[in-house]
Coordinates of C-alpha atoms in Angstrom, one line a residue:
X1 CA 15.8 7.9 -7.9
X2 CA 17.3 10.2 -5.0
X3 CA 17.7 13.1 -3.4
X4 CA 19.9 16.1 -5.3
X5 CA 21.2 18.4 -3.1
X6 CA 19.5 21.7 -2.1
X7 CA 20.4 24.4 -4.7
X8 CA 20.1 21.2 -7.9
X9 CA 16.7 21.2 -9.1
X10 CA 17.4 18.1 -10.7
X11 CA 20.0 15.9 -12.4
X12 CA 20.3 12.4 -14.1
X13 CA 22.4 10.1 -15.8
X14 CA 21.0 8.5 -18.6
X15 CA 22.6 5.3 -20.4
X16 CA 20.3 3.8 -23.2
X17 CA 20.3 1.4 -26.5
X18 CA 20.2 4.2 -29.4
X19 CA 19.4 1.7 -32.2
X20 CA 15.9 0.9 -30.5
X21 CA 15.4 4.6 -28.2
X22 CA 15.9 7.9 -28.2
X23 CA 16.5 9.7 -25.0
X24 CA 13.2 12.3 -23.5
X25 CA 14.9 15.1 -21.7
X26 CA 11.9 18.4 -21.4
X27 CA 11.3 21.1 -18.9
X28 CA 8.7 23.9 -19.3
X29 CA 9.7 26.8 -17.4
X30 CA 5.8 27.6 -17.5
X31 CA 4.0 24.5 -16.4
X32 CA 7.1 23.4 -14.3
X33 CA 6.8 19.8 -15.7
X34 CA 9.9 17.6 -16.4
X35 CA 9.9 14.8 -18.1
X36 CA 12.7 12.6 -18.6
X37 CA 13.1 9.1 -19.9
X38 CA 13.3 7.2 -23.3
X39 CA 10.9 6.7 -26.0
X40 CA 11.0 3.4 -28.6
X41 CA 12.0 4.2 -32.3
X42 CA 11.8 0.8 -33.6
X43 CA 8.9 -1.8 -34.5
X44 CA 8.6 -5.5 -34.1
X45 CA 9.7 -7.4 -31.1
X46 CA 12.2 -5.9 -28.4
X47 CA 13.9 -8.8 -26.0
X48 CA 15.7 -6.8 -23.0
X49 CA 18.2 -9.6 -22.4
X50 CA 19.5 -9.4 -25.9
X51 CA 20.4 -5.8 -25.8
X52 CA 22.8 -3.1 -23.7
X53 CA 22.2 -2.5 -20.0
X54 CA 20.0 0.6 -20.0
X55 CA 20.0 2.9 -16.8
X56 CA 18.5 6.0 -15.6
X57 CA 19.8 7.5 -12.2
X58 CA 17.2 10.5 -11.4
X59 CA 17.9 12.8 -8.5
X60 CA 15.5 15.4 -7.4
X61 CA 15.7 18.9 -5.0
X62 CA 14.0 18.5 -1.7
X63 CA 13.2 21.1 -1.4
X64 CA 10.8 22.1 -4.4
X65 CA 7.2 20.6 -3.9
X66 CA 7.0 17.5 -6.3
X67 CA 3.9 15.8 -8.2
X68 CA 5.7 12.8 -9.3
X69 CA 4.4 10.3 -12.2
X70 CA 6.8 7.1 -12.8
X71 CA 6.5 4.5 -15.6
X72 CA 8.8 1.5 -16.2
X73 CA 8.7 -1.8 -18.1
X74 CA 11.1 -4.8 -17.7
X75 CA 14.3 -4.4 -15.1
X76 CA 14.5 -2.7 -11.6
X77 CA 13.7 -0.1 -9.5
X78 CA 15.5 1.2 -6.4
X79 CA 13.2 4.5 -5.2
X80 CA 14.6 6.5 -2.1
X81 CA 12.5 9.2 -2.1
X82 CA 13.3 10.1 1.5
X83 CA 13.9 14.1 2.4
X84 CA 11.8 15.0 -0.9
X85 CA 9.2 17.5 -1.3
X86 CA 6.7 15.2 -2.7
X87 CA 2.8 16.5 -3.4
X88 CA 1.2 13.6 -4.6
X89 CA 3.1 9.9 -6.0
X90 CA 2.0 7.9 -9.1
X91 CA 4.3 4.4 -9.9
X92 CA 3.5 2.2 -12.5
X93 CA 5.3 -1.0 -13.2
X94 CA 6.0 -4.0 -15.3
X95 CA 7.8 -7.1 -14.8
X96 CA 10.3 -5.8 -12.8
X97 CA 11.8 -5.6 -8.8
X98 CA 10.7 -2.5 -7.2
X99 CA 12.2 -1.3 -4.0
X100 CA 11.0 1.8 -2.0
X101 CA 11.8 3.6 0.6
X102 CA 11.1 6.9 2.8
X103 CA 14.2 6.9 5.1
X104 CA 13.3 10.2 6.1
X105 CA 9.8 11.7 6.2
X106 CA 8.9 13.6 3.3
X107 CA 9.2 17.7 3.9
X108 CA 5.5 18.0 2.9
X109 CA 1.9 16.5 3.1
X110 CA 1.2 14.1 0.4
X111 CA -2.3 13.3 -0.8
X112 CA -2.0 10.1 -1.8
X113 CA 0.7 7.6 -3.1
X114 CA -0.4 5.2 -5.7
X115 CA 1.6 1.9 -6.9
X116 CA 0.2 -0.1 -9.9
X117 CA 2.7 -3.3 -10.3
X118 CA 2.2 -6.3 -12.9
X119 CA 4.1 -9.1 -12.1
X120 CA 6.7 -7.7 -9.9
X121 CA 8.5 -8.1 -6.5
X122 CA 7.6 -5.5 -4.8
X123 CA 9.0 -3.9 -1.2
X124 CA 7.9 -0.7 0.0
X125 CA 9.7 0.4 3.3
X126 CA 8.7 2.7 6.0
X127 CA 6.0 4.4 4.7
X128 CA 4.8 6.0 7.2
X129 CA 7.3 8.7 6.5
X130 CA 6.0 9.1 2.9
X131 CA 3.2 11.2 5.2
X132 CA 0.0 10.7 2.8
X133 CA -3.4 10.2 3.3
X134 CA -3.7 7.7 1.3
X135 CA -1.8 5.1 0.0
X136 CA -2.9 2.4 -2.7
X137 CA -1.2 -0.5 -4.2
X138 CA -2.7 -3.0 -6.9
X139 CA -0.8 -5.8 -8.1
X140 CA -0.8 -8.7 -10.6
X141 CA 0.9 -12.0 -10.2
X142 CA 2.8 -10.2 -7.4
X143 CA 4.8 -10.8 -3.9
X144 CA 4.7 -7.7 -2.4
X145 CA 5.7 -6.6 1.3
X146 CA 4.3 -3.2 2.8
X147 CA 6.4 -1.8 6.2
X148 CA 3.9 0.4 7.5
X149 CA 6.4 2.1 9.8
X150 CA 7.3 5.4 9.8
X151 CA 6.0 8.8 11.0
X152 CA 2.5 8.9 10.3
X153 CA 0.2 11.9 10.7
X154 CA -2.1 11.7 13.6
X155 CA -5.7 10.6 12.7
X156 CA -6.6 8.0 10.0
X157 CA -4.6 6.9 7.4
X158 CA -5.9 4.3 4.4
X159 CA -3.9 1.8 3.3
X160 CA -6.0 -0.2 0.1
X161 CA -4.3 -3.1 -1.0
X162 CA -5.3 -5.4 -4.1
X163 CA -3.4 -8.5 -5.3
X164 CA -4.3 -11.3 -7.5
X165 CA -2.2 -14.4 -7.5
X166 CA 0.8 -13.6 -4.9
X167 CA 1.4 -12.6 -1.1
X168 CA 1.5 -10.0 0.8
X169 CA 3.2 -9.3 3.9
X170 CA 2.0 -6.2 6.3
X171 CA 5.2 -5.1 8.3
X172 CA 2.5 -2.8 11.5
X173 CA 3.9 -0.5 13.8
X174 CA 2.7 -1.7 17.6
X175 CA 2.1 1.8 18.6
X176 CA -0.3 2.7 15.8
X177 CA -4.3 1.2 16.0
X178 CA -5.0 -1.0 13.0
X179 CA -7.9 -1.7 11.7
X180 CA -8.4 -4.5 9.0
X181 CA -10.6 -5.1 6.7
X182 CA -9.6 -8.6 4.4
X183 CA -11.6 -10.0 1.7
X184 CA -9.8 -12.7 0.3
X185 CA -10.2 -16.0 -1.9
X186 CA -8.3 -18.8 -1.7
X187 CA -5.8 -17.0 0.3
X188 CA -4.8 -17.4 4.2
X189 CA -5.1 -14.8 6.1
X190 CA -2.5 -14.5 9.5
X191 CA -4.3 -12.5 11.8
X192 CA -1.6 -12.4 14.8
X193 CA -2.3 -9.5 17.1
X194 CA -5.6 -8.2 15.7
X195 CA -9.1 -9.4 17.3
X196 CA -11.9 -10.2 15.3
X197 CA -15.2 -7.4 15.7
X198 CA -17.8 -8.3 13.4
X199 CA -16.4 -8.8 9.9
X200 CA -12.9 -6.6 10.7
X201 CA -9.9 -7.1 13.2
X202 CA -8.6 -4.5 15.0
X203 CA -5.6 -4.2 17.4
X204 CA -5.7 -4.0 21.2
X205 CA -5.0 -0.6 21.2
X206 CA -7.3 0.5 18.6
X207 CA -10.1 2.3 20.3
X208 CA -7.3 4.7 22.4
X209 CA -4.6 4.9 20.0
X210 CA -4.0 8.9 18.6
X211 CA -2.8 7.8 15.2
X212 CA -4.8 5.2 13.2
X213 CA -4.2 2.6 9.7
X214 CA -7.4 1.6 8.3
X215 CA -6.2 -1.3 6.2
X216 CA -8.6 -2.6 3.1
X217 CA -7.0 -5.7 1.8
X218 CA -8.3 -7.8 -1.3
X219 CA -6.3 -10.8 -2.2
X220 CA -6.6 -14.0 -4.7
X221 CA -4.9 -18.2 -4.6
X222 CA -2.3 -16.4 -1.9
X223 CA -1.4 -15.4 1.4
X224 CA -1.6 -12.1 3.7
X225 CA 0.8 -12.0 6.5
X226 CA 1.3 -9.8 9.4
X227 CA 4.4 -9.0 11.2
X228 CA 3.9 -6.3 14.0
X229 CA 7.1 -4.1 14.8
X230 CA 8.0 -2.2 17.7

C-alpha cells in the first residue's frame, strides 16, 4: 500500500489464484466506501505454498481523508502510508511479516491506529508521523518492534501494547517524556534511560518535556527492550 498521486483517487494491481478466489473490486459513490480484495470460492483445505503468488498493490490519494480497515491471512505486508490523508487505521493480521511505515506525517489528525497481529513479525516505523492519539497493538506469538519516532502532537500520546509469547523492542525518541507502565510475566524488562517512581518509569525529562508518550505495555515468557534515539 502507497501513496497515488494527487488527482488518482485510487488504483491497484491485483494478481490472484482464480480456481480458489474471485477478485472484490466496489465503490459506493454514496457512502464513499471501497473495498477491494479477494474473497474464497472454494471449500476444504487451502495450502498457500502449493498455489500461484497472489499480490495486491493498493495505492491511495493523499489527499482525500481516509478511514482505513485492512485484513490479511498468510504472506506479507509492506504499508507506507506516509503523505496520506488517514482519519482513523484498523490492521488485522495473520501469519504473516508486516512492515509499516509513516515516512512522512500524515496530512491529517488520526484518532487512533489499531494493529491486531497473530503470529507475525511485526515492524512499525516512525510512528510518530502517523499523528494519532492513540495507537494500539496486540499480538500473539509475535516479535514485534515499535519506532516511536516521528512528529508527534504536543501533549499526551498513548501507546498500549499487548503481546503473548514474543519480544518487543520500543525504538523512544530522547526529546519526547516517556512514561511506562509494564506488567509483564515471565518476561525481562530493559529499563535503560527511564527511572523507576512507584510502580512506573519515566524519563529524565518527563516532568518538563512539551510532548509526552504514555506507554502501557503487557507482555508474556518474553522480553521488552528499549532503544532511545536521538
Amino acid at each position: 500500500l502507497s501513496t497515488a498521486p494527487a488527482s488518482t483517487l485510487y488504483r491497484f494491481d491485483l494478481l490472484y489464484d482464480a480456481d480458489h478466489f474471485r477478485p472484490i473490486t466496489q465503490y459506493d459513490a454514496g457512502t464513499h466506501r471501497l473495498h477491494v480484495g479477494v474473497d474464497g470460492i472454494s471449500h476444504g483445505d487451502y495450502h498457500y505454498r502449493d498455489h500461484p503468488k497472489q499480490r495486491l498493490d493498493l495505492s491511495l490519494s493523499p489527499t482525500t481523508p481516509t478511514s482505513l480497515e485492512l485484513t490479511f491471512g498468510a504472506g506479507t505486508a509492506d504499508l507506507a502510508l506516509g503523505g496520506l490523508s488517514l482519519r482513523d487505521i484498523h490492521i488485522k493480521g495473520g501469519a504473516a511479516r508486516t512492515t509499516l511505515s509513516f515516512d512522512q506525517p500524515n496530512r491529517i489528525t488520526c484518532g487512533t491506529l489499531t494493529l491486531e497481529v497473530g503470529a507475525i513479525d511485526l515492524t512499525a516505523e516512525k510512528l510518530g508521523n502517523a499523528r494519532c492519539d492513540r495507537i494500539e497493538v496486540k499480538g500473539g506469538a509475535s516479535s514485534v518492534v515499535l519506532d516511536l519516532t516521528g512528529q508527534w502532537a504536543d501533549g499526551t500520546n498513548d501507546v498500549d501494547v499487548t503481546v503473548g509469547v514474543g519480544s518487543v523492542t520500543l525504538r523512544l525518541p530522547e526529546s519526547v517524556g516517556v512514561e511506562a507502565n509494564v506488567d509483564r510475566f515471565l518476561t525481562t524488562f530493559d529499563r535503560s534511560g527511564l527511572l523507576r517512581r512507584g510502580s512506573s518509569y519515566y524519563s529524565a525529562n518527563w516532568d518538563n518535556a512539551k510532548t509526552k508518550l504514555q506507554l502501557y505495555v503487557k507482555a508474556a515468557m518474553g522480553e521488552v527492550n528499549v532503544e532511545w534515539v536521538k
